PDB file of C-alpha atoms in Angstrom:
ATOM      1  CA  UNK A   1      22.177 -21.396  10.213  1.00 56.00           C
ATOM      2  CA  UNK A   2      22.258 -22.682   6.823  1.00 57.00           C
ATOM      3  CA  UNK A   3      19.068 -23.284   5.172  1.00 61.00           C
ATOM      4  CA  UNK A   4      20.492 -26.713   4.084  1.00 72.00           C
ATOM      5  CA  UNK A   5      20.574 -28.416   7.512  1.00 83.00           C
ATOM      6  CA  UNK A   6      18.470 -31.307   7.538  1.00 91.00           C
ATOM      7  CA  UNK A   7      15.736 -31.464  10.303  1.00 93.00           C
ATOM      8  CA  UNK A   8      15.109 -34.473  12.255  1.00 93.00           C
ATOM      9  CA  UNK A   9      12.335 -36.975  11.626  1.00 94.00           C
ATOM     10  CA  UNK A  10       8.936 -35.469  12.302  1.00 96.00           C
ATOM     11  CA  UNK A  11      10.028 -31.905  12.298  1.00 95.00           C
ATOM     12  CA  UNK A  12      10.523 -29.097   9.810  1.00 94.00           C
ATOM     13  CA  UNK A  13      12.446 -25.770   9.771  1.00 93.00           C
ATOM     14  CA  UNK A  14      10.253 -22.659   9.418  1.00 93.00           C
ATOM     15  CA  UNK A  15      11.951 -19.201   8.401  1.00 94.00           C
ATOM     16  CA  UNK A  16      10.373 -15.799   8.885  1.00 95.00           C
ATOM     17  CA  UNK A  17      11.602 -12.440   9.207  1.00 96.00           C
ATOM     18  CA  UNK A  18      10.036 -11.110  12.201  1.00 97.00           C
ATOM     19  CA  UNK A  19       9.222 -12.833  15.633  1.00 95.00           C
ATOM     20  CA  UNK A  20       7.449 -11.855  18.687  1.00 95.00           C
ATOM     21  CA  UNK A  21       9.201 -11.422  22.176  1.00 95.00           C
ATOM     22  CA  UNK A  22       7.663 -13.772  24.661  1.00 96.00           C
ATOM     23  CA  UNK A  23       5.151 -12.152  26.977  1.00 97.00           C
ATOM     24  CA  UNK A  24       5.289  -8.959  25.220  1.00 95.00           C
ATOM     25  CA  UNK A  25       3.658  -7.265  22.125  1.00 95.00           C
ATOM     26  CA  UNK A  26       7.214  -6.494  20.772  1.00 97.00           C
ATOM     27  CA  UNK A  27       8.415  -7.738  17.573  1.00 96.00           C
ATOM     28  CA  UNK A  28      12.034  -8.360  16.509  1.00 96.00           C
ATOM     29  CA  UNK A  29      13.408  -7.891  13.164  1.00 96.00           C
ATOM     30  CA  UNK A  30      16.018 -10.207  11.948  1.00 96.00           C
ATOM     31  CA  UNK A  31      17.619  -7.702   9.667  1.00 96.00           C
ATOM     32  CA  UNK A  32      18.260  -5.519  12.702  1.00 96.00           C
ATOM     33  CA  UNK A  33      20.237  -8.313  14.088  1.00 96.00           C
ATOM     34  CA  UNK A  34      22.236  -9.264  10.966  1.00 96.00           C
ATOM     35  CA  UNK A  35      20.278 -12.317  10.010  1.00 94.00           C
ATOM     36  CA  UNK A  36      18.388 -12.925   6.772  1.00 94.00           C
ATOM     37  CA  UNK A  37      15.622 -14.537   8.914  1.00 94.00           C
ATOM     38  CA  UNK A  38      14.929 -16.435  12.313  1.00 94.00           C
ATOM     39  CA  UNK A  39      14.711 -20.327  11.988  1.00 93.00           C
ATOM     40  CA  UNK A  40      12.488 -22.433  14.158  1.00 92.00           C
ATOM     41  CA  UNK A  41      12.087 -26.195  14.229  1.00 94.00           C
ATOM     42  CA  UNK A  42       8.486 -27.069  14.242  1.00 95.00           C
ATOM     43  CA  UNK A  43       6.578 -30.709  14.322  1.00 96.00           C
ATOM     44  CA  UNK A  44       5.510 -31.414  10.939  1.00 90.00           C
ATOM     45  CA  UNK A  45       2.100 -32.738  10.281  1.00 80.00           C
TER      46      UNK A  45
END
């Protein structure tokens, strides 16, 4: 995903290198999958 993509109103993009697998203690590294970072759309406050 391009970091220039505009988020919908009331949301923002969050970028991070690591993310936790749901229902597990395992973490995934974006670099291991050929990505610079993971991107998540989250509500902005």
